[in-house]
mmCIF file of C-alpha atoms in Angstrom:
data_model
loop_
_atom_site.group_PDB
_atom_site.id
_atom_site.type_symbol
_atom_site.label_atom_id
_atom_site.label_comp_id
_atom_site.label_asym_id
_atom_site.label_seq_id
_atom_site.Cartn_x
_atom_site.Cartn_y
_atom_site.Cartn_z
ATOM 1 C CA UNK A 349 56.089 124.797 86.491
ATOM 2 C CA UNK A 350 52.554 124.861 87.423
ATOM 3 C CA UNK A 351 51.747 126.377 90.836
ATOM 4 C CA UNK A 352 49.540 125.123 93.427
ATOM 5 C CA UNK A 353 46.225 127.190 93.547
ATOM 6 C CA UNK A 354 44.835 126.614 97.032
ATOM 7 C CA UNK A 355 41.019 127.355 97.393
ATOM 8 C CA UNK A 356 38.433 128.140 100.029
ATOM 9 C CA UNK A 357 37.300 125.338 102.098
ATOM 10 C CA UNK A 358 34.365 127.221 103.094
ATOM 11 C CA UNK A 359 31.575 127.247 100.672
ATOM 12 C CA UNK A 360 30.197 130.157 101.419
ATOM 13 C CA UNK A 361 33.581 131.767 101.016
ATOM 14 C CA UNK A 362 33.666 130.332 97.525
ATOM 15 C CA UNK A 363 30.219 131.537 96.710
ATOM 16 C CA UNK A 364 31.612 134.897 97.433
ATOM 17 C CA UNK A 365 34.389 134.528 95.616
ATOM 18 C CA UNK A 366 33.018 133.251 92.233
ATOM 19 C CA UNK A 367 29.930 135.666 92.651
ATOM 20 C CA UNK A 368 32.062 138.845 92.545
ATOM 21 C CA UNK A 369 34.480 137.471 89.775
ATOM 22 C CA UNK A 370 31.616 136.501 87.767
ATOM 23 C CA UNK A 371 30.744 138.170 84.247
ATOM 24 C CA UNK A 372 27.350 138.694 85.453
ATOM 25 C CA UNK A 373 28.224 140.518 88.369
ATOM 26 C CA UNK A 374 27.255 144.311 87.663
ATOM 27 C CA UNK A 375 30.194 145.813 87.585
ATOM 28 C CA UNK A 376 30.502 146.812 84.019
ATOM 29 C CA UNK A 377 33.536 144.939 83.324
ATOM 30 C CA UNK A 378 32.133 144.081 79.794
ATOM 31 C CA UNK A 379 32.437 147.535 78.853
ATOM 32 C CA UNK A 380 36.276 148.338 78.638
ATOM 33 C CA UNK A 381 38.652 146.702 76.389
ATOM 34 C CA UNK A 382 41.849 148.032 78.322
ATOM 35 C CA UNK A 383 43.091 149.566 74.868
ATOM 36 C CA UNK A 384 42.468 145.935 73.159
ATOM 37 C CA UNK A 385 40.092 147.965 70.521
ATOM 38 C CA UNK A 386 42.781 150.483 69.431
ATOM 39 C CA UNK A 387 44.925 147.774 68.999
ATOM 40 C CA UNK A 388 42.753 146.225 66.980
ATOM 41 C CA UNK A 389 42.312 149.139 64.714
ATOM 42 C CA UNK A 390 45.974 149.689 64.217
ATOM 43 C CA UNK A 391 46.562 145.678 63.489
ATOM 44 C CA UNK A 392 49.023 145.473 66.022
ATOM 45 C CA UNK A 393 46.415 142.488 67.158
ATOM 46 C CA UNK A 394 44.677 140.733 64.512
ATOM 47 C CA UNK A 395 44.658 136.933 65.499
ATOM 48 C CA UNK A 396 44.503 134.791 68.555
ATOM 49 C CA UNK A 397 48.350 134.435 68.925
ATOM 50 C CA UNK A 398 48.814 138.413 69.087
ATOM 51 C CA UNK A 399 45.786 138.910 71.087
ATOM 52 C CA UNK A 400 47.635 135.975 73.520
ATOM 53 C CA UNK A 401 50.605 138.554 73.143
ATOM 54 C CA UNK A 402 48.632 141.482 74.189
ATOM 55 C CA UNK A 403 47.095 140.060 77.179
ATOM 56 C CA UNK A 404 50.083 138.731 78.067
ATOM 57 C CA UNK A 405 51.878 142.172 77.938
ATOM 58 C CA UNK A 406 49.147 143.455 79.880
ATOM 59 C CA UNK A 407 49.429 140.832 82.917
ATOM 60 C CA UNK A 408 53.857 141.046 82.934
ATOM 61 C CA UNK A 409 54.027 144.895 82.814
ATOM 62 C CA UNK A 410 51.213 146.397 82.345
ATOM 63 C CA UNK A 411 47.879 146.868 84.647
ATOM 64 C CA UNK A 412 47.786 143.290 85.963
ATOM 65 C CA UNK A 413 51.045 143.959 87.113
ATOM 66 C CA UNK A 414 50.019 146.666 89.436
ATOM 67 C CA UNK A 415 46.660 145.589 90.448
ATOM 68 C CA UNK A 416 48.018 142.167 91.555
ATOM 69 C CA UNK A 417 50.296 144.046 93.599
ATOM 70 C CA UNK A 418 47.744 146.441 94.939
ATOM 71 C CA UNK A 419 45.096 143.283 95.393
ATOM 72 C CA UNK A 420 47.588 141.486 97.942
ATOM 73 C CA UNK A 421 48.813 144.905 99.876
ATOM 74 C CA UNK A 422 44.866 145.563 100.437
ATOM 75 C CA UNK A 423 43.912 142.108 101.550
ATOM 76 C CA UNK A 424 46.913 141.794 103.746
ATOM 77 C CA UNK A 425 46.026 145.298 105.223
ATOM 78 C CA UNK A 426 42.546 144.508 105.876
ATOM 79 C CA UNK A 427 43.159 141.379 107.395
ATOM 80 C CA UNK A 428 45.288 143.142 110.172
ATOM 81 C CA UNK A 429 43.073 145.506 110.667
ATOM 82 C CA UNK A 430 45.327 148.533 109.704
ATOM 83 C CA UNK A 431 43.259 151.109 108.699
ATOM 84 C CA UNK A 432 45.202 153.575 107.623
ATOM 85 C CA UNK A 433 48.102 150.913 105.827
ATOM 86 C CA UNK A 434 44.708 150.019 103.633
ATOM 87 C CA UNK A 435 44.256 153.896 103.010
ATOM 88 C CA UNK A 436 47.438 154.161 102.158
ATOM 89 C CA UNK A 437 46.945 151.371 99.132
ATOM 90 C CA UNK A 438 43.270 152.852 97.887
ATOM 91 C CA UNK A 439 45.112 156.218 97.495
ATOM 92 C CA UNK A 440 47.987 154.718 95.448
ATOM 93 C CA UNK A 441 45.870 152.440 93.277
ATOM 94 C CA UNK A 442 43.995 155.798 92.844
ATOM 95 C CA UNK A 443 46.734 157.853 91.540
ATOM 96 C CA UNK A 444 49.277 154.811 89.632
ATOM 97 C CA UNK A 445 46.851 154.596 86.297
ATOM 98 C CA UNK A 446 48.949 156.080 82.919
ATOM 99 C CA UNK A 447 45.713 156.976 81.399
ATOM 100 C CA UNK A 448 42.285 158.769 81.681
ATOM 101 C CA UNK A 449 40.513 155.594 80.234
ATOM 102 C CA UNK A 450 42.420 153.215 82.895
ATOM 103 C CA UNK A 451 41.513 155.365 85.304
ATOM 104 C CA UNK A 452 37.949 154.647 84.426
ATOM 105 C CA UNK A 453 38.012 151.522 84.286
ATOM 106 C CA UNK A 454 39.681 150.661 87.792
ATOM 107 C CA UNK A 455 37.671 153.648 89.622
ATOM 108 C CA UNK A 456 34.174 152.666 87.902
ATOM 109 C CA UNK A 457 34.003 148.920 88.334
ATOM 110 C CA UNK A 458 35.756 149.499 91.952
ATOM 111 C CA UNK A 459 32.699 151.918 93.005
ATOM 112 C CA UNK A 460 30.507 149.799 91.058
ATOM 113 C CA UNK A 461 31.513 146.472 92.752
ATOM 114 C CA UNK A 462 31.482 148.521 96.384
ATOM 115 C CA UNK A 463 27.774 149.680 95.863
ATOM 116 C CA UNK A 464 26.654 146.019 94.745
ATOM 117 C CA UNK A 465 28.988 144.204 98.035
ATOM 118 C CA UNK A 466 27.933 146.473 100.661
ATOM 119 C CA UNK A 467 24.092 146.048 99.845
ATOM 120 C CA UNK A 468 24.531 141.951 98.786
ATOM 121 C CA UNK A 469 27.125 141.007 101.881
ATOM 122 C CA UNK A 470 27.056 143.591 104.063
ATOM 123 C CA UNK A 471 30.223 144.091 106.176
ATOM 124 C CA UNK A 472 30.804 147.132 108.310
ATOM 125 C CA UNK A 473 34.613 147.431 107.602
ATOM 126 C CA UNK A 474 34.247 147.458 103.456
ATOM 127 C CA UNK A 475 30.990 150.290 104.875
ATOM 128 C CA UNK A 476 33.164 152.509 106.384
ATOM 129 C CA UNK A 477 35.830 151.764 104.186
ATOM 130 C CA UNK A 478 33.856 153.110 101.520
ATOM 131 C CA UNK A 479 32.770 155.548 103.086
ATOM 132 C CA UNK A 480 36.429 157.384 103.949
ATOM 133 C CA UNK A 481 36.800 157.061 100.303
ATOM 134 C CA UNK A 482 33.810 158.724 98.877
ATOM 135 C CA UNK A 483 32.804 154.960 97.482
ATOM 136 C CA UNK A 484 35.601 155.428 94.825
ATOM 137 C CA UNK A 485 38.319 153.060 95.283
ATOM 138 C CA UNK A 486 40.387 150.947 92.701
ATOM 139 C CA UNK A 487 38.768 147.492 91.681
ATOM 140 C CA UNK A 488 41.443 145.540 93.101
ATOM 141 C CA UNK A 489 41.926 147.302 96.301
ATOM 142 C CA UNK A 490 38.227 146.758 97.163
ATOM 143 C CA UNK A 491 37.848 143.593 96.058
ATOM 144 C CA UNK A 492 41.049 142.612 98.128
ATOM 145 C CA UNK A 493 39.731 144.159 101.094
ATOM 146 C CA UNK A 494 36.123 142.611 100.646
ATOM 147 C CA UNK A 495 38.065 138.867 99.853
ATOM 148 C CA UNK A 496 40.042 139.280 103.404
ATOM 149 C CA UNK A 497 36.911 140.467 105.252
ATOM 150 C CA UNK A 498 34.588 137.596 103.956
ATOM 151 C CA UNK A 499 37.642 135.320 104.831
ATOM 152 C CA UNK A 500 38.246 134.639 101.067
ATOM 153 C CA UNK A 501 41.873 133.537 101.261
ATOM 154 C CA UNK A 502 44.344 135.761 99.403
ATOM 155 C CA UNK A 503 45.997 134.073 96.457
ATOM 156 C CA UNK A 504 42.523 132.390 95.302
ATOM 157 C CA UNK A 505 40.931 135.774 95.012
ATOM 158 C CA UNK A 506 44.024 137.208 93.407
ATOM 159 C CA UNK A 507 44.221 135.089 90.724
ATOM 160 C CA UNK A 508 40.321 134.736 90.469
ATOM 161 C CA UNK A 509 40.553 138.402 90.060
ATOM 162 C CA UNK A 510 43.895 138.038 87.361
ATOM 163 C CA UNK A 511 42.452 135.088 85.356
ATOM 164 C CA UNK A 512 39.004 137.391 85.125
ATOM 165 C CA UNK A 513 40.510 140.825 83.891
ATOM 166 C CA UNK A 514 42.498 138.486 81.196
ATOM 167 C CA UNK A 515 39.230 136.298 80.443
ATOM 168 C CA UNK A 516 37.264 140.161 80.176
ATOM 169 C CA UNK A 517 39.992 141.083 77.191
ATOM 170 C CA UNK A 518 39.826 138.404 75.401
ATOM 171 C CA UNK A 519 35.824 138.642 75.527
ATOM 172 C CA UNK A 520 36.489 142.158 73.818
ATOM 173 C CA UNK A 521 38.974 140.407 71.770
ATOM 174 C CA UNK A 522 36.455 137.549 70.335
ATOM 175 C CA UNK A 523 33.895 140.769 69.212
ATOM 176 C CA UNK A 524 37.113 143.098 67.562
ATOM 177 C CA UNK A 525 39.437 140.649 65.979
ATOM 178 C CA UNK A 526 36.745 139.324 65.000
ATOM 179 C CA UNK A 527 37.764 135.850 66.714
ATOM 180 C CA UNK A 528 35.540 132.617 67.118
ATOM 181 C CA UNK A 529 34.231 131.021 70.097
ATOM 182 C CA UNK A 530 36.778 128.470 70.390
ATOM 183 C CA UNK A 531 39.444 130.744 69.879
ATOM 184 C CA UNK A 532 38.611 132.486 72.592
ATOM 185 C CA UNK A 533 38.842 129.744 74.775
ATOM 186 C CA UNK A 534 42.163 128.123 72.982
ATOM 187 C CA UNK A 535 44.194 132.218 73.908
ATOM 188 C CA UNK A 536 42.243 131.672 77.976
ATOM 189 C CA UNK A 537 43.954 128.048 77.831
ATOM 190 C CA UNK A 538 46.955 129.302 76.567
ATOM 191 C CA UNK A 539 47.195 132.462 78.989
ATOM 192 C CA UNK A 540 47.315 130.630 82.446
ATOM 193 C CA UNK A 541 51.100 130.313 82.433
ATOM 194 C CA UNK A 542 51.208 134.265 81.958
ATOM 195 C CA UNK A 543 47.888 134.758 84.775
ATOM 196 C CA UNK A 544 50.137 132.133 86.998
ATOM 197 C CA UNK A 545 53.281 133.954 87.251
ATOM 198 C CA UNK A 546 51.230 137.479 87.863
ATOM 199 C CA UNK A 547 49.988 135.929 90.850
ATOM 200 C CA UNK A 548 53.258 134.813 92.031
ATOM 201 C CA UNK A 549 54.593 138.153 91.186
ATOM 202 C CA UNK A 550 51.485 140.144 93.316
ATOM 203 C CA UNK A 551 52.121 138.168 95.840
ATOM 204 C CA UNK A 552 55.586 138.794 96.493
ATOM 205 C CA UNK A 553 55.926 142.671 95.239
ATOM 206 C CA UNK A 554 57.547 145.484 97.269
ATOM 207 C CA UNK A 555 54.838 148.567 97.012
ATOM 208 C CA UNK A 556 57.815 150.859 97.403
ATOM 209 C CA UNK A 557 59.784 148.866 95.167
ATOM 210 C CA UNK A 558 57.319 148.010 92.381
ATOM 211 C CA UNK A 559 57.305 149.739 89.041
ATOM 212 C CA UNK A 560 56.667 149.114 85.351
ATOM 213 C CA UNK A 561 56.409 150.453 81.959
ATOM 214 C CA UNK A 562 54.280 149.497 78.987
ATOM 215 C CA UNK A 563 54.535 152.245 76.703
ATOM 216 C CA UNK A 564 52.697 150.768 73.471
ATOM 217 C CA UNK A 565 49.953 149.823 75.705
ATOM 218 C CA UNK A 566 49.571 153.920 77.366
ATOM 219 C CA UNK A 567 49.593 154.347 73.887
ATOM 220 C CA UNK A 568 46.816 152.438 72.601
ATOM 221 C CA UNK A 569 44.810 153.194 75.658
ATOM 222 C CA UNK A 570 45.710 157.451 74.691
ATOM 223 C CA UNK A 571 44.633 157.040 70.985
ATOM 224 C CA UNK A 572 41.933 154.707 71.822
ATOM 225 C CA UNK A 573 40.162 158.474 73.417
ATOM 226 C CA UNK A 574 40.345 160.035 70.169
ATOM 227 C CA UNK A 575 39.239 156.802 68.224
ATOM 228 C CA UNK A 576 36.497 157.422 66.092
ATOM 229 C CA UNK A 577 34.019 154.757 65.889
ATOM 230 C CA UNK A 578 34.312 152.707 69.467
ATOM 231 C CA UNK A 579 32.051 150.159 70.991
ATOM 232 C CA UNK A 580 34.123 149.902 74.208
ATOM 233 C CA UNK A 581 35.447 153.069 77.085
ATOM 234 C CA UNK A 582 38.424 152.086 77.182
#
């Protein structure tokens, strides 16, 4: 069943909203392949339909699994104003990554996006937020945070935030496979079921309950380190 995506009513919320999920928002997003290229190499994806399986993997019980999680806890902690419940969710985001490379990627677009917000929308809060946190805190968590300070209402920016990491692999996707244009678009089309239920799942996870394992895709992301001719970090 499709779900109901409700969106900002304020414009300038919007604007927000589709500014910092944009590909041309310097973040560096275009720059990791979340494992995508060793899987490539190894021919465990070689068309569209795997590279829908991958991605799909990825959002049920892999990273998008955990960040949509992470992404509602922050929002909902920053909207209440509770400090130290929103520490509590940078440091976790921080420490739940299975790789180096994930690690990376989370931590680098997360300090990236902070440095960018801070100067472009200027909040105290997400300022001093960064600040406790030495301007290194996980994508989602500061993006959540951001979203509930700039009254950007919780499930649009978490599956803005979903449908963009998914869109980001499949970019990497179309350039490894090698795929076409259209095919690109035909495995985004075919992914919003998947991006859907990861936003229903976000927003109604348990932090102390919430778990996961995706071993082939640690895997991928471990070998990718060692791979030897890579276009992507990660």
């Amino acid at each position: 069943m499709a779900m109901a995506i409700s969106t900002p009513t304020d414009t300038a919320a919007l604007a927000r909203l589709l500014n910092w999920l944009s590909p041309a928002y310097p973040v560096g997003a275009y720059t990791y392949s979340h494992g995508l290229e060793r899987a490539v190499e190894d021919g465990a994806v070689r068309d569209r339909a795997t590279l829908v399986d991958y991605v799909t993997a990825v959002l049920e019980a892999g990273a998008g699994r955990i960040d949509g999680a992470l992404l509602a806890a922050a929002h909902r902690a920053a909207e209440a104003g509770d400090d130290a419940a929103l520490d509590t969710v940078a440091d976790l985001a921080a420490a739940w990554r299975g790789t180096a490379e994930t690690a990376l990627e989370t931590m680098a677009q997360g300090s990236a996006f902070l440095r960018v917000t801070t100067v472009a929308w200027p909040d105290a809060r997400l300022s001093a937020f960064a600040r406790r946190h030495g301007n290194s805190i996980a994508h989602p968590v500061a993006l959540g945070a951001a979203a509930a300070w700039q009254d950007v209402p919780l499930r649009a920016t978490l599956f803005g935030f979903l449908a963009g990491f998914a869109a980001n692999i499949v970019s990497a996707g179309v350039r490894l496979v090698p795929l076409g244009q259209t095919d690109g678009q035909l495995a985004t089309a075919a992914l919003l079921p998947a991006i859907e239920a990861a936003t229903e799942a976000g927003l109604a996870a348990d932090l102390d309950r919430l778990g996961t394992a995706a071993p082939a895709l640690d895997l991928f992301s471990l070998r990718h380190e060692t791979q030897y001719t890579r276009l992507f970090r990660s």
